[in-house]
Structure formats: C-alpha cells, structure tokens
Short mmCIF file of C-alpha atoms in Angstrom, two decimals:
data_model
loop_
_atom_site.label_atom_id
_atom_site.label_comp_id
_atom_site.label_asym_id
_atom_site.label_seq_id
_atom_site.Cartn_x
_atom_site.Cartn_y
_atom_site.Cartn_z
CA UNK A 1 -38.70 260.20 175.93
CA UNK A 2 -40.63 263.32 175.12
CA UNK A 3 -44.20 264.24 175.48
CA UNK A 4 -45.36 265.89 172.32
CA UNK A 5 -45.64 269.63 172.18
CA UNK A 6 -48.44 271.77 171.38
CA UNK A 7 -48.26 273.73 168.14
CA UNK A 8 -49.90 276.50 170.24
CA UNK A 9 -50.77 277.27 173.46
CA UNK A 10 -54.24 278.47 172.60
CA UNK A 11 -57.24 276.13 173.51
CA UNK A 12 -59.12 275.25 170.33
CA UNK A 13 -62.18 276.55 169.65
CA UNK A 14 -65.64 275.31 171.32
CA UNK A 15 -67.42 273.66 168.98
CA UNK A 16 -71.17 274.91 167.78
CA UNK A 17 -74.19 274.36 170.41
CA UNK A 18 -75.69 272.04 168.19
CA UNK A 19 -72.88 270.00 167.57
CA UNK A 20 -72.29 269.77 171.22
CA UNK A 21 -75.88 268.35 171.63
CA UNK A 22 -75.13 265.92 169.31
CA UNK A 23 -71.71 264.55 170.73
CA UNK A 24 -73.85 264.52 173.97
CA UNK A 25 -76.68 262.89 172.38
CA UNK A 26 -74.31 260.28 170.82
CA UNK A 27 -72.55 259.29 173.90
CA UNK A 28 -75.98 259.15 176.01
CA UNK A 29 -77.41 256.69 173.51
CA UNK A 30 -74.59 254.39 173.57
CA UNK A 31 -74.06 254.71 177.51
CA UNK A 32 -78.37 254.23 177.90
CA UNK A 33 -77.65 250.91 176.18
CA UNK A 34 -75.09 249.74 177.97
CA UNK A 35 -76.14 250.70 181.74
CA UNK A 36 -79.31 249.26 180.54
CA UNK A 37 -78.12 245.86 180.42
CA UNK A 38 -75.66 246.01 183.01
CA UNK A 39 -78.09 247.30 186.21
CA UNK A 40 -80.21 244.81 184.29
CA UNK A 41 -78.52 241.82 185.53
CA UNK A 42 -78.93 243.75 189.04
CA UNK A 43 -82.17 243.74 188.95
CA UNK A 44 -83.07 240.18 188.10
CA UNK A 45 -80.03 239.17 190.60
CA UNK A 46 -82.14 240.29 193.46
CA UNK A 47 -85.38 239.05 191.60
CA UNK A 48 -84.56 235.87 189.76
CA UNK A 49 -81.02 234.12 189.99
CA UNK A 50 -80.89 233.12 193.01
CA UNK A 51 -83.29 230.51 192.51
CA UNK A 52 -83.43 230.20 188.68
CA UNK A 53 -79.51 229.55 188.67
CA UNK A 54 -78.50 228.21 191.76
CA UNK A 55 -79.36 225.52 193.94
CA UNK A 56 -82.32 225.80 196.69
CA UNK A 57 -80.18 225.48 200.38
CA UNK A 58 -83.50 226.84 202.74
CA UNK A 59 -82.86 230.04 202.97
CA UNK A 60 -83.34 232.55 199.81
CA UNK A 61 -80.19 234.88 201.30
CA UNK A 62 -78.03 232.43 199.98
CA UNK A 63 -79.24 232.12 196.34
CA UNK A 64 -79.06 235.98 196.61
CA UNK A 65 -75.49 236.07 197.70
CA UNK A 66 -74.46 233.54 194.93
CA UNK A 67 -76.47 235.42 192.00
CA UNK A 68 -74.62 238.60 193.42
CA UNK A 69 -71.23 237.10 193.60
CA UNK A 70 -71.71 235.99 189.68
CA UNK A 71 -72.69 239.77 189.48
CA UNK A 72 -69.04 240.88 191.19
CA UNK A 73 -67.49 239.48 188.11
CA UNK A 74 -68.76 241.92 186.30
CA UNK A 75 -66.85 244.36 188.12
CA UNK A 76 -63.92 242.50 188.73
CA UNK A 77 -63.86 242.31 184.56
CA UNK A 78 -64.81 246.36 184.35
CA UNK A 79 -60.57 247.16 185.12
CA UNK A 80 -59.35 244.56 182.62
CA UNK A 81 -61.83 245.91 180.42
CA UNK A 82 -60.54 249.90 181.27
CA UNK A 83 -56.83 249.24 180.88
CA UNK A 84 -57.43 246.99 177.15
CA UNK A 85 -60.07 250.21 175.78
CA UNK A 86 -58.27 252.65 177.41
CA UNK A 87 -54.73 252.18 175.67
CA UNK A 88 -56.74 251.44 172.16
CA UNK A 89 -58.87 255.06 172.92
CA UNK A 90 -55.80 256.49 173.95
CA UNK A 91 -54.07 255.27 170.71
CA UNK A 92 -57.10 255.14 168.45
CA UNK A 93 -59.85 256.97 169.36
CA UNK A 94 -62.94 257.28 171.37
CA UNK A 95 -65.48 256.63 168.84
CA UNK A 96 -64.32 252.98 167.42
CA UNK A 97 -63.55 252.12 170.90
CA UNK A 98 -67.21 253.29 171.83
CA UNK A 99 -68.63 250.99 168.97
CA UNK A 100 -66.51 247.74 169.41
CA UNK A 101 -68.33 248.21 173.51
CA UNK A 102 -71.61 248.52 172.89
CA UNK A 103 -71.60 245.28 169.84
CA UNK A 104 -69.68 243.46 172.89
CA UNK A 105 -71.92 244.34 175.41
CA UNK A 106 -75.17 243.61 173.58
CA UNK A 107 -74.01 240.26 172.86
CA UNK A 108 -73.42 239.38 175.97
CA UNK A 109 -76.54 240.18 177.75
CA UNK A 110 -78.99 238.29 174.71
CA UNK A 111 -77.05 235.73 175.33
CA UNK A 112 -78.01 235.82 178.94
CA UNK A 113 -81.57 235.73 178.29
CA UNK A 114 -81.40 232.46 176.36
CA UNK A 115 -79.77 230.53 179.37
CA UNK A 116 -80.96 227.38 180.53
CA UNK A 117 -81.41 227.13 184.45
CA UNK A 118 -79.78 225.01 186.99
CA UNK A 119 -82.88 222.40 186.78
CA UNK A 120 -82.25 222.11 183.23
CA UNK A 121 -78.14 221.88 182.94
CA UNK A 122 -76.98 221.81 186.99
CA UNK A 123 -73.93 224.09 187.39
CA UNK A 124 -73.15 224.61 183.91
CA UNK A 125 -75.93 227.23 183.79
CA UNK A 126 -73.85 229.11 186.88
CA UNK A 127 -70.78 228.88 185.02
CA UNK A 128 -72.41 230.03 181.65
CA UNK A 129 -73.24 233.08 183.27
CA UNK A 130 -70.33 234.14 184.97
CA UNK A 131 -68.57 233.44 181.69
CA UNK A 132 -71.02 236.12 179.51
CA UNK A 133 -70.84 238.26 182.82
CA UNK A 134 -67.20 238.77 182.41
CA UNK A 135 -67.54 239.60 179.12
CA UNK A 136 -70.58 242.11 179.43
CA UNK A 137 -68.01 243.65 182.05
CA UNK A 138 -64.89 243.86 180.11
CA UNK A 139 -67.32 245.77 177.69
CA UNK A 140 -68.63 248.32 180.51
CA UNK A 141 -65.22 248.96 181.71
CA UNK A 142 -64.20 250.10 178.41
CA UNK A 143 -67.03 252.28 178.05
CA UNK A 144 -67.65 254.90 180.93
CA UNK A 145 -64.13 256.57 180.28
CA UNK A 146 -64.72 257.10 176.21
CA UNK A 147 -68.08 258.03 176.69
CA UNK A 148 -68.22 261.03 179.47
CA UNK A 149 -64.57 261.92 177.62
CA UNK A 150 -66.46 262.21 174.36
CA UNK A 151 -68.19 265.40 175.71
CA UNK A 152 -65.89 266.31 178.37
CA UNK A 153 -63.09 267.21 175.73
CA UNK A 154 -65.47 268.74 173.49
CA UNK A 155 -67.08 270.97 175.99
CA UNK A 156 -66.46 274.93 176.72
CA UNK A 157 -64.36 275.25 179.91
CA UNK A 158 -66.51 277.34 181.83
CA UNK A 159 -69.66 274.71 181.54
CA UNK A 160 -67.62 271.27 181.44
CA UNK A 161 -69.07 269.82 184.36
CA UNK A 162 -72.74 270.56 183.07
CA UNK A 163 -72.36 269.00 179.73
CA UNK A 164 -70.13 266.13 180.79
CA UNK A 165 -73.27 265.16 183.07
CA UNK A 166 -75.17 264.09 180.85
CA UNK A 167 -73.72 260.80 179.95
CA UNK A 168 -73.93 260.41 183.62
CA UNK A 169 -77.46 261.21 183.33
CA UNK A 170 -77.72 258.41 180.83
CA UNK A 171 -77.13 255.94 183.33
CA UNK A 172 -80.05 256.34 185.24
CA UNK A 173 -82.24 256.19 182.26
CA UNK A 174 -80.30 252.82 181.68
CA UNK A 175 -81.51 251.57 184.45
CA UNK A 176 -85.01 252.97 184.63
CA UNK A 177 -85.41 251.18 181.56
CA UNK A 178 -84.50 248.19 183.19
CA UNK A 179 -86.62 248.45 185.77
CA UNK A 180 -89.31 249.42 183.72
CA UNK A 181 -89.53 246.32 180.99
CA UNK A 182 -89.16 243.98 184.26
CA UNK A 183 -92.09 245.89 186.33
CA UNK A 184 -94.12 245.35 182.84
CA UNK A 185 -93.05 242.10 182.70
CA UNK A 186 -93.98 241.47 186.26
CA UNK A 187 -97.33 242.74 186.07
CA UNK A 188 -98.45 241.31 182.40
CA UNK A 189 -98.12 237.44 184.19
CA UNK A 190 -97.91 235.55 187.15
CA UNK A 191 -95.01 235.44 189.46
CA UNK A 192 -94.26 231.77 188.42
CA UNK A 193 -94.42 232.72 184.80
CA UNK A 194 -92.22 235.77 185.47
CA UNK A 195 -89.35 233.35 187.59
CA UNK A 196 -89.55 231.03 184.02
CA UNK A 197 -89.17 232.85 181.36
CA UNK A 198 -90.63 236.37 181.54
CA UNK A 199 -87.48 237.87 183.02
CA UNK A 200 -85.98 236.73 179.31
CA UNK A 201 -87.52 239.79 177.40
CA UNK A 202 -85.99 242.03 179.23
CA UNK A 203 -82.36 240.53 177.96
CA UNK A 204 -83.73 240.10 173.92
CA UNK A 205 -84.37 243.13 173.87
CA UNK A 206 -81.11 244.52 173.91
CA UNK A 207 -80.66 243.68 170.71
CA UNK A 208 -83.36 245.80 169.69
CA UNK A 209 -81.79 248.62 171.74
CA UNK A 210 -77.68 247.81 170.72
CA UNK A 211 -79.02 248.53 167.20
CA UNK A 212 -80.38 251.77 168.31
CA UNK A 213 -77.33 253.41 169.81
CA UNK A 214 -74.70 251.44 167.72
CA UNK A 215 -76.16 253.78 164.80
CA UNK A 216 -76.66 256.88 166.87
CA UNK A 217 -72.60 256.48 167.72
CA UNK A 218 -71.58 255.86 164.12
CA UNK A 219 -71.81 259.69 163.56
CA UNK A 220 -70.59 260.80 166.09
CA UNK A 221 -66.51 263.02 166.19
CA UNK A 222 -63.82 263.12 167.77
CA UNK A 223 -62.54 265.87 170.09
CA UNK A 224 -60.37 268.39 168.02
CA UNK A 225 -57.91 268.22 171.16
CA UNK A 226 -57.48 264.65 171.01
CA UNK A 227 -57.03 264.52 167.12
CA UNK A 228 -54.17 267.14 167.66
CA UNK A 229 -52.67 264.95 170.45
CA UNK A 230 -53.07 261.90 168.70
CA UNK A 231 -51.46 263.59 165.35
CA UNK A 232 -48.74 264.92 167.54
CA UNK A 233 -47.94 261.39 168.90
CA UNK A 234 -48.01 259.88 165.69
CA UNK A 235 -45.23 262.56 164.04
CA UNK A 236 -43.02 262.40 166.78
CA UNK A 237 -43.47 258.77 166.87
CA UNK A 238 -43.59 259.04 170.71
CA UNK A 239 -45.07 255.54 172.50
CA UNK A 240 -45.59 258.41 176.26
CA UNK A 241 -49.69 257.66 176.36
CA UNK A 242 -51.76 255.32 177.79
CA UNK A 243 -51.88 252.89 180.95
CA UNK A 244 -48.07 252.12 181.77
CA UNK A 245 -47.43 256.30 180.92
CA UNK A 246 -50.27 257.14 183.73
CA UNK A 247 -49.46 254.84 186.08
CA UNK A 248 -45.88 256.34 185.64
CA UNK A 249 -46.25 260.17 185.27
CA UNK A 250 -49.80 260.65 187.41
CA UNK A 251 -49.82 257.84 190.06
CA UNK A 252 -51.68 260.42 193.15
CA UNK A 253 -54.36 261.36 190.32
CA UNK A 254 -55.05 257.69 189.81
CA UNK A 255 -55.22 257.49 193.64
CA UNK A 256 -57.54 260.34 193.46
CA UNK A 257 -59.71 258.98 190.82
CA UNK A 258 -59.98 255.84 193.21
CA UNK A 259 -61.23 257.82 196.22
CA UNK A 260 -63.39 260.02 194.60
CA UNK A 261 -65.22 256.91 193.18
CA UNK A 262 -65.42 255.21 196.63
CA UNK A 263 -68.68 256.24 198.21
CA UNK A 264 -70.52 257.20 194.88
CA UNK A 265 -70.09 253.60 193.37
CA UNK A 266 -71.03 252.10 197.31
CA UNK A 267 -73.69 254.13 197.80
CA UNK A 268 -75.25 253.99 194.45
CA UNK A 269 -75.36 250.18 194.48
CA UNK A 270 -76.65 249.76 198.04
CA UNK A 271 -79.74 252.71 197.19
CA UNK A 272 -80.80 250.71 193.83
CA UNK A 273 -79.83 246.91 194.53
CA UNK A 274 -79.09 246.07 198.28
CA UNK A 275 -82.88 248.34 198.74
CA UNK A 276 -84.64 245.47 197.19
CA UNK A 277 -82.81 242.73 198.77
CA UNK A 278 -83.80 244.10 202.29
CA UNK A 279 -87.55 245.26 201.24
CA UNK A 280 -88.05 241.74 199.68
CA UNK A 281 -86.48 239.52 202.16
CA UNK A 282 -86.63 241.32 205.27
CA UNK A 283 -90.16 242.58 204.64
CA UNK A 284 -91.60 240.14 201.77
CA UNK A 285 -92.78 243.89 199.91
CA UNK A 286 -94.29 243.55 196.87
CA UNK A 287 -92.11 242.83 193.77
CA UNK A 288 -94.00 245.60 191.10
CA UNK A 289 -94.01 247.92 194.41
CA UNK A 290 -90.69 247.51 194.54
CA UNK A 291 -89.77 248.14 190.97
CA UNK A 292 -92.30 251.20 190.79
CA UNK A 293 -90.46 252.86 194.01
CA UNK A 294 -87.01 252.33 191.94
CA UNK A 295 -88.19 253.92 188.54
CA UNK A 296 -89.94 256.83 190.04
CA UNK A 297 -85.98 257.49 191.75
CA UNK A 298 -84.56 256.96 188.60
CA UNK A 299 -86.45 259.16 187.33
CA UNK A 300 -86.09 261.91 189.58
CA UNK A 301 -81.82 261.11 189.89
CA UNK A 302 -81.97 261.85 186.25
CA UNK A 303 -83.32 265.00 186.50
CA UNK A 304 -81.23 266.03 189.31
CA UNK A 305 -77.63 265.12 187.94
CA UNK A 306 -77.14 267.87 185.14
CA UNK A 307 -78.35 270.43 187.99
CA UNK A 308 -75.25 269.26 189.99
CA UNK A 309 -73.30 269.37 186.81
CA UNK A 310 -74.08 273.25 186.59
CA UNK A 311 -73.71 273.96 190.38
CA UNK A 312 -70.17 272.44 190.05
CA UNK A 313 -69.54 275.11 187.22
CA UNK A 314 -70.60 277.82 189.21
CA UNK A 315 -69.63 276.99 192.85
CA UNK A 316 -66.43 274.30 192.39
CA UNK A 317 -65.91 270.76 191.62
CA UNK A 318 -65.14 270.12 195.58
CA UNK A 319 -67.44 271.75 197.29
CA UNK A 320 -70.45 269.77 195.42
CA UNK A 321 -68.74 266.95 195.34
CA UNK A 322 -67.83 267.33 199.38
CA UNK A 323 -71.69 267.96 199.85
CA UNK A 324 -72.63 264.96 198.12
CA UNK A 325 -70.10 262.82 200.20
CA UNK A 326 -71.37 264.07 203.53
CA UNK A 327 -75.46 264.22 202.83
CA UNK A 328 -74.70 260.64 201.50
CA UNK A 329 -73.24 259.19 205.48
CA UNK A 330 -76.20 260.40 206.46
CA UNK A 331 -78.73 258.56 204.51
CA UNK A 332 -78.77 255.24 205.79
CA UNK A 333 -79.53 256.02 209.48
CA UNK A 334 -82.98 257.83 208.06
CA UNK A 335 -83.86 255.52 205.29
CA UNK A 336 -83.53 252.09 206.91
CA UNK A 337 -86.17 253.07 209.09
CA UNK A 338 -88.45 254.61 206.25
CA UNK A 339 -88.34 251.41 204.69
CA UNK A 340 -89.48 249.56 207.54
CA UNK A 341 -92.82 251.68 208.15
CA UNK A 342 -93.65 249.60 204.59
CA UNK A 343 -95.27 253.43 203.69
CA UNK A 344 -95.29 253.29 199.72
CA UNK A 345 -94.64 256.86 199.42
CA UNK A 346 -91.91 256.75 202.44
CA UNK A 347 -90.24 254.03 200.38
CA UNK A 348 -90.05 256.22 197.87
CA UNK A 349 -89.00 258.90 199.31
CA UNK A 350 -85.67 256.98 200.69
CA UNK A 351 -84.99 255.62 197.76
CA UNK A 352 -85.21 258.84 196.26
CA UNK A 353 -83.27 261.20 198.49
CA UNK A 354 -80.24 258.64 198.42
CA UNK A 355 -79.86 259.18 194.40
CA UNK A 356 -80.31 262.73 195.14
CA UNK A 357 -77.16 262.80 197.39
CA UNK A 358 -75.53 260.19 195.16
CA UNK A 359 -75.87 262.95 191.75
CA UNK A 360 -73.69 265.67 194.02
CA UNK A 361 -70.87 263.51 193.57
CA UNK A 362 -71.77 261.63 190.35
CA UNK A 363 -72.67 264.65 188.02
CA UNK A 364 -68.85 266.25 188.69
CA UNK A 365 -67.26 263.10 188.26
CA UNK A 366 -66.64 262.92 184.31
CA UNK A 367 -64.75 267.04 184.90
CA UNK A 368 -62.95 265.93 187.99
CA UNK A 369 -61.44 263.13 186.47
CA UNK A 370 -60.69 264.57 182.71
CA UNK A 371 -59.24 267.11 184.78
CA UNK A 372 -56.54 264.84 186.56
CA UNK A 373 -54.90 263.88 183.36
CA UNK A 374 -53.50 265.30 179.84
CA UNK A 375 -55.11 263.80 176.87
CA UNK A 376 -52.24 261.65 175.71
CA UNK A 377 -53.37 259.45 178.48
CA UNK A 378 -56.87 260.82 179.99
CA UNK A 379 -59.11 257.70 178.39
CA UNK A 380 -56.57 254.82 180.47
CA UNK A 381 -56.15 257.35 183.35
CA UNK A 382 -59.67 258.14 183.92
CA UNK A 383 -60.75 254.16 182.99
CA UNK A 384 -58.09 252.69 185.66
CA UNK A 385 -59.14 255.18 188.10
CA UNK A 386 -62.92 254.47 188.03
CA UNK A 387 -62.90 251.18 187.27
CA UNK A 388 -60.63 249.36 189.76
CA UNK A 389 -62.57 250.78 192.19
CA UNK A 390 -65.69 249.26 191.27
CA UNK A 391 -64.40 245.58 192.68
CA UNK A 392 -63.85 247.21 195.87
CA UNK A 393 -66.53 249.52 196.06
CA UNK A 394 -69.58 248.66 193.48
CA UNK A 395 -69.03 244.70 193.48
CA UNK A 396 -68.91 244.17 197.58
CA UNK A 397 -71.38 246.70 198.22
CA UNK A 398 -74.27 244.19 198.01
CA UNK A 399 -72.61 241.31 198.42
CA UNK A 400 -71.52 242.49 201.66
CA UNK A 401 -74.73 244.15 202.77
CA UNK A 402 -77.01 241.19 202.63
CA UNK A 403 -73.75 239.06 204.40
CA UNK A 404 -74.37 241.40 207.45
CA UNK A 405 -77.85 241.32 207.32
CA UNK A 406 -77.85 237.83 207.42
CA UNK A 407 -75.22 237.74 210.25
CA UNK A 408 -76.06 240.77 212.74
CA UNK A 409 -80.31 241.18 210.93
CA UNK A 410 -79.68 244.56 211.42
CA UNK A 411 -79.07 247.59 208.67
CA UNK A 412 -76.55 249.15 210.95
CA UNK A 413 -73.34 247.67 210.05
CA UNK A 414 -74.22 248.72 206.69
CA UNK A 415 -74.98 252.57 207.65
CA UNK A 416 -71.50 252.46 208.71
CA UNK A 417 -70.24 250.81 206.30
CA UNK A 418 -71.42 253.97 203.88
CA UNK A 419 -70.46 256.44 206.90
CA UNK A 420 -66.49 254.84 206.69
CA UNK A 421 -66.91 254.89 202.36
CA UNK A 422 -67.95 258.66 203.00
CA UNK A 423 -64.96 259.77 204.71
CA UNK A 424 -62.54 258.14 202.55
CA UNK A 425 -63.99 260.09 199.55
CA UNK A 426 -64.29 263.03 201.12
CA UNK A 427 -60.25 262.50 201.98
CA UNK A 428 -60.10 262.31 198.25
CA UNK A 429 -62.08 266.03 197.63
CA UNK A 430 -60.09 267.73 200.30
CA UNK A 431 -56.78 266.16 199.23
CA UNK A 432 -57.67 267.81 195.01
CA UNK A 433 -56.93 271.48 193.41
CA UNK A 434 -59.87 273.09 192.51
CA UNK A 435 -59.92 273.11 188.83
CA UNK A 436 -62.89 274.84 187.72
CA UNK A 437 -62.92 276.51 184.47
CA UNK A 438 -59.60 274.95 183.89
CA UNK A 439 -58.51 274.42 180.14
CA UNK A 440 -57.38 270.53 178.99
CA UNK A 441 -55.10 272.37 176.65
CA UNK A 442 -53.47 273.93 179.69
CA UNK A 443 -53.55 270.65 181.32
CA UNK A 444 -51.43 269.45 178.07
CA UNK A 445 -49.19 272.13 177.71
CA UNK A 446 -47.97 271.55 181.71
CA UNK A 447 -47.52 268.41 181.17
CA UNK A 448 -44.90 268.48 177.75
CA UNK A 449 -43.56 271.48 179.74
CA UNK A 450 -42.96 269.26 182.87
CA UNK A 451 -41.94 266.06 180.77
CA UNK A 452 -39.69 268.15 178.74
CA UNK A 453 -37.82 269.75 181.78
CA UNK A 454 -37.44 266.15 182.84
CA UNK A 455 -35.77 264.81 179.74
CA UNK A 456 -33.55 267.85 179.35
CA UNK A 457 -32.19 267.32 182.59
CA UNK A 458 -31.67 263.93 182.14
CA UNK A 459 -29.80 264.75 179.39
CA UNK A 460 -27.20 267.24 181.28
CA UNK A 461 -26.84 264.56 183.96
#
C-alpha cells in the first residue's frame, strides 16, 4: 500500500488575513455552541440532577455522584464519537463533519430540557438522560478534532499555535455562557422555582444558539492541504487514512496525544465542576456566588489562552506546555484553602489562577497534536488521541473527587491526585520533538517518503 505523494514539496500558500479570521470565526461559532451545551449539563449536574433525577438517599453527595456518573457517559461516548467523525473528516471533510455535530448536538441537549423528573416517571427519567447524554457526546467527540484542525491546517507556520487557539478559546466562552443563562436564571426566581423548571431555559435555548453557528459554519472552506490530500487519495485510490492507518503507522503519537491531554482535561474539570461541588456542599456557598466566581474565570481563561497560543510560537510548544503542567500540581495545595476562607474575591481568585495554568497547556494543544500526524489521517489521529482520554481523565475527575471527599472529607487526596496527572503529562512534553514553525506539508512529504521506503522494500524482500 502506498501513501499518496505530493505533487510538490512546497507548502501551499497562507491564505489572506481575512480569510483566516473567518475560518477562525467559523470554527469558534460552531465549537461556542457545542461546549455551551456540553459544560452545560456540568453545571446543572452539580446544581440540579442530583435531586431532580435521582432518588433522595440522606445525603446530597450521592445524588451528586449519580448525576455525575450520567455525566461520564458523555465522555465515555466522546471516543466512539472521535473514531466514527474522524474516519468520515478524514475521508470527507471537516466542514460536513462539523455541521452533521453541531445539528446532533443541539438536539440532544433541547431534548434534555424537556425531561420529566424522577417524581414524575421514576428511573425512566435517569435512563432518558443517559440515553441523550451519549448522544450529545458522540457529537462532542466528533467535533474538537475538525474544529481546531479547521484553522490549524489553514494557518501560517510560524503563528499556528496562536491562531489554532482560538477555537480553544471558544470553549470557555461556551461555558461562560452556560454559566451565565443559569446565574440569570438563578437570580430572576426562587431556588425552588429554579430546581423545577428554571434550569430548562438554559437547554431550549440551544436551539436558538445551534441555528446561530450551524449558519456561521455553512460558509466556511476547507484547508487547501487537505483538499490536495484528499484529491491525492482519491486518484490513487489508496484506502492508507484514517483510524486503523494511525493506530498502525503513528501508535507513540497517539500515546502522546493521550498524555499530553492528561492533566489539562483533569485539571480543567476539577477547577470549573468539582469547585462547586466542594463550595456548595462542604461550605453551603451561595449558588449565584458561585456561578458569578465561575464566569468572571471564564472570562479571564478566555483572554489568557490566545496569549499562550503566541508564547508557544515564539518560545516552543514544550516549554509552555511544561510550564502549564507544573504551575498546574501546584494549584490545589493553595486554592483549597482559599476556598475555605469563604472570601468572595479569594474564591475568585482560585478559581481563576487554576484556568490560568490550565490555558499554558490548553492553548498549544490544537499545534501539538496537528503536528503528530500527516493529514491523510490528522482528524482520527488527533480525535482518538484527545478523546479516549477524556473517560480517564475528564469523566473521573469529578466523579472521583467528591468520592474522596466523601470518604477521607479532606481536599488532599485530590491535590495529589492533580500532582500524579501533572507528572504523567509532563512525561508526555519531555518525551515530544519540538516542532515549532514546522510545516504540515513537511509532515506529509516524510511520511509518503517513509511509507514509500517501506513498500519498496517490501517489494525486494
């Protein structure tokens, strides 16, 4: 089998400022949406499920734990998801693959909003959401790789890392949203109101939002280097892309992609959804309080992430993301204790500096990872990579944060836990090339080169 072959080794041209600005605006809108509904099932797991979904047992841990195993299927979905969008981007395209998510995803979470609770249907209204949680998952796995693709492969080499932020960027704003319709929510009624049926609006109004970026994404193109690769496949009839090729050809940069998603997907869900948890049960703070703490740091991480974008184009992909990995073991054993003074502005301030750390390794991410893999196979490679971690990393990081707290009622175990995340990352930086300023179409040619060498000895054997 043969890889296809470049008709030149020259990287193609990088496109127009403006068109670049729209790709990235394109891929923010759609990513906005969908981040927006999936940290908003977060949100009202630590606010609402547990006892709008699930039976009352005493203690309000354990409706917590259950709503936040129902929200582990979501990840445990996300890889299914990555490997299915990932062969049809790799075979397709980015942008229908980008279009059939965000429909799928939308769907999924209005859906959620019109659920009956446990009083109403007993454990069918459980089961109803796991079932639309799977599928708002299979929709997000499919989406992260196209999206922060969509720019990378479109972006100069010498500023990849900046521009390929920005859909990273997007994901904060996702969320902020999130938090911002429920702290509206919260405040416009009464906390029994809010438990019954104001959490709802937040999930109707994706539809309103779906709309939005579904149109943005309709104009958006495809990366000149993938239309060559995917015309090159296509004439030499060659099946070598997608999720069986990269688990075959670049097995140590899936491994990579694993470890380098470790600590950022642990520490990111422990800073925005373990943080209320242990505020709200272990200190009975103030739901809006709460919510206005997490939108000021969303606000503030989204700020932050294209500035690590551009350090990591000017000083190296490791060394930023190394600095983020190591600030990040630290935060726990400061902000724990922050949180407990019950200072607003303290609060705050944790909650703050850990997205700070967390955009040191998330705004490199999207380069790193395009970077591991020629385009023939970058969306499944990149997909598989990030999104088997997140049912190790992103789906136990709660679950098994409020288990210890319960157990030990101490945030120690859990500091650890984020100190042991930490150094298996940073394993992952140290273990990488540096590929700065690197060129995909390089990354391309050595891999026909290296594919071809293989066949052609095959051949004399």
């Amino acid at each position: 089998m043969t890889a296809p072959t470049r008709a030149s080794g020259h990287p193609a041209a990088a496109p127009s400022s403006s068109k670049l600005k729209r790709v990235v605006a394109a891929s923010m809108a759609g990513t906005v949406v969908e981040w927006y509904e999936f940290f908003l099932y977060a949100t009202a797991a630590s606010l609402v499920f547990g006892t709008y979904f699930f039976p009352a047992t005493g203690s309000p841990l354990d409706g917590i734990i259950a709503a936040f195993v129902t929200y582990a299927v979501g990840f445990i979905a996300r890889p299914l998801g990555g490997i299915v969008f990932g062969q049809i981007g790799d075979r397709f395209g980015r942008k229908p693959t980008l279009q059939a998510t965000i429909i799928i995803v939308g769907a999924a979470t209005f859906l959620m909003g019109c659920l009956p609770g446990f009083q109403s249907i007993g454990y069918w209204a459980p089961a109803m959401l796991v079932a639309l949680r799977f599928i708002q998952g299979f929709a997000v796995g499919g989406e992260w790789g196209g999206a922060v693709l969509l720019v990378a492969e479109q972006s100069p080499d010498r500023s990849r890392a900046f521009w390929s932020s920005w859909p990273q960027a997007a994901v904060p704003v996702g969320n902020l949203l999130a938090t911002l319709v429920l702290l509206v929510s919260s405040w416009a009624m009464s906390s029994a109101a809010f438990l019954e049926w104001g959490w709802r609006i937040a999930f109707w109004l994706s539809a309103v939002i779906v709309l939005v970026g579904y149109y943005i994404r309709r104009n958006v193109e495809e990366a000149p280097i993938f239309l060559e690769a995917k015309a090159q496949v296509e004439a030499e009839k060659a099946t070598s892309y997608g999720v069986v090729e990269v688990l075959r050809r670049y097995p140590i940069g899936i491994m990579q992609a694993m470890g380098l998603r470790f600590a950022e997907n642990i520490v990111y869900y422990i800073v925005v959804s373990f943080t209320i948890v242990y505020l709200k049960t272990v200190h009975e703070y103030d739901t809006s309080q709460l919510l206005l703490a997490l939108l000021i740091a969303h606000v503030v991480h989204f700020a932050i992430i294209p500035q690590a974008g551009r350090l990591a184009d000017r000083w190296g992909r490791k060394p930023v993301y190394l600095t983020g990995a190591i600030l990040s073991a630290t935060w726990a054993f400061f902000a724990f204790p922050m949180f407990d003074t019950l200072n607003p502005v303290l609060i705050v301030l944790a909650v703050t500096i850990g997205l700070c750390f967390h955009a040191f390794m998330y705004a490199p991410q999207p380069a790193v990872m395009a970077e591991l893999f020629p385009t023939r196979m970058r969306y499944s490679g990149v997909s598989l990579g990030s999104q088997v971690t997140a049912i190790l990393a992103g789906s136990l990081a709660p679950i098994l944060a409020i288990q210890w707290l319960r157990d030990f009622g101490s945030w120690l175990p859990i500091a650890f836990y984020i100190v042991f995340a930490c150094i298996v990352t940073a394993i992952a930086v140290l273990s990488l090339r540096e590929t700065k300023g690197v060129s995909l179409q390089a990354i391309d040619d050595a891999d026909a080169a290296r594919t071809n060498a293989r066949t052609a000895a095959a051949s004399a054997a």
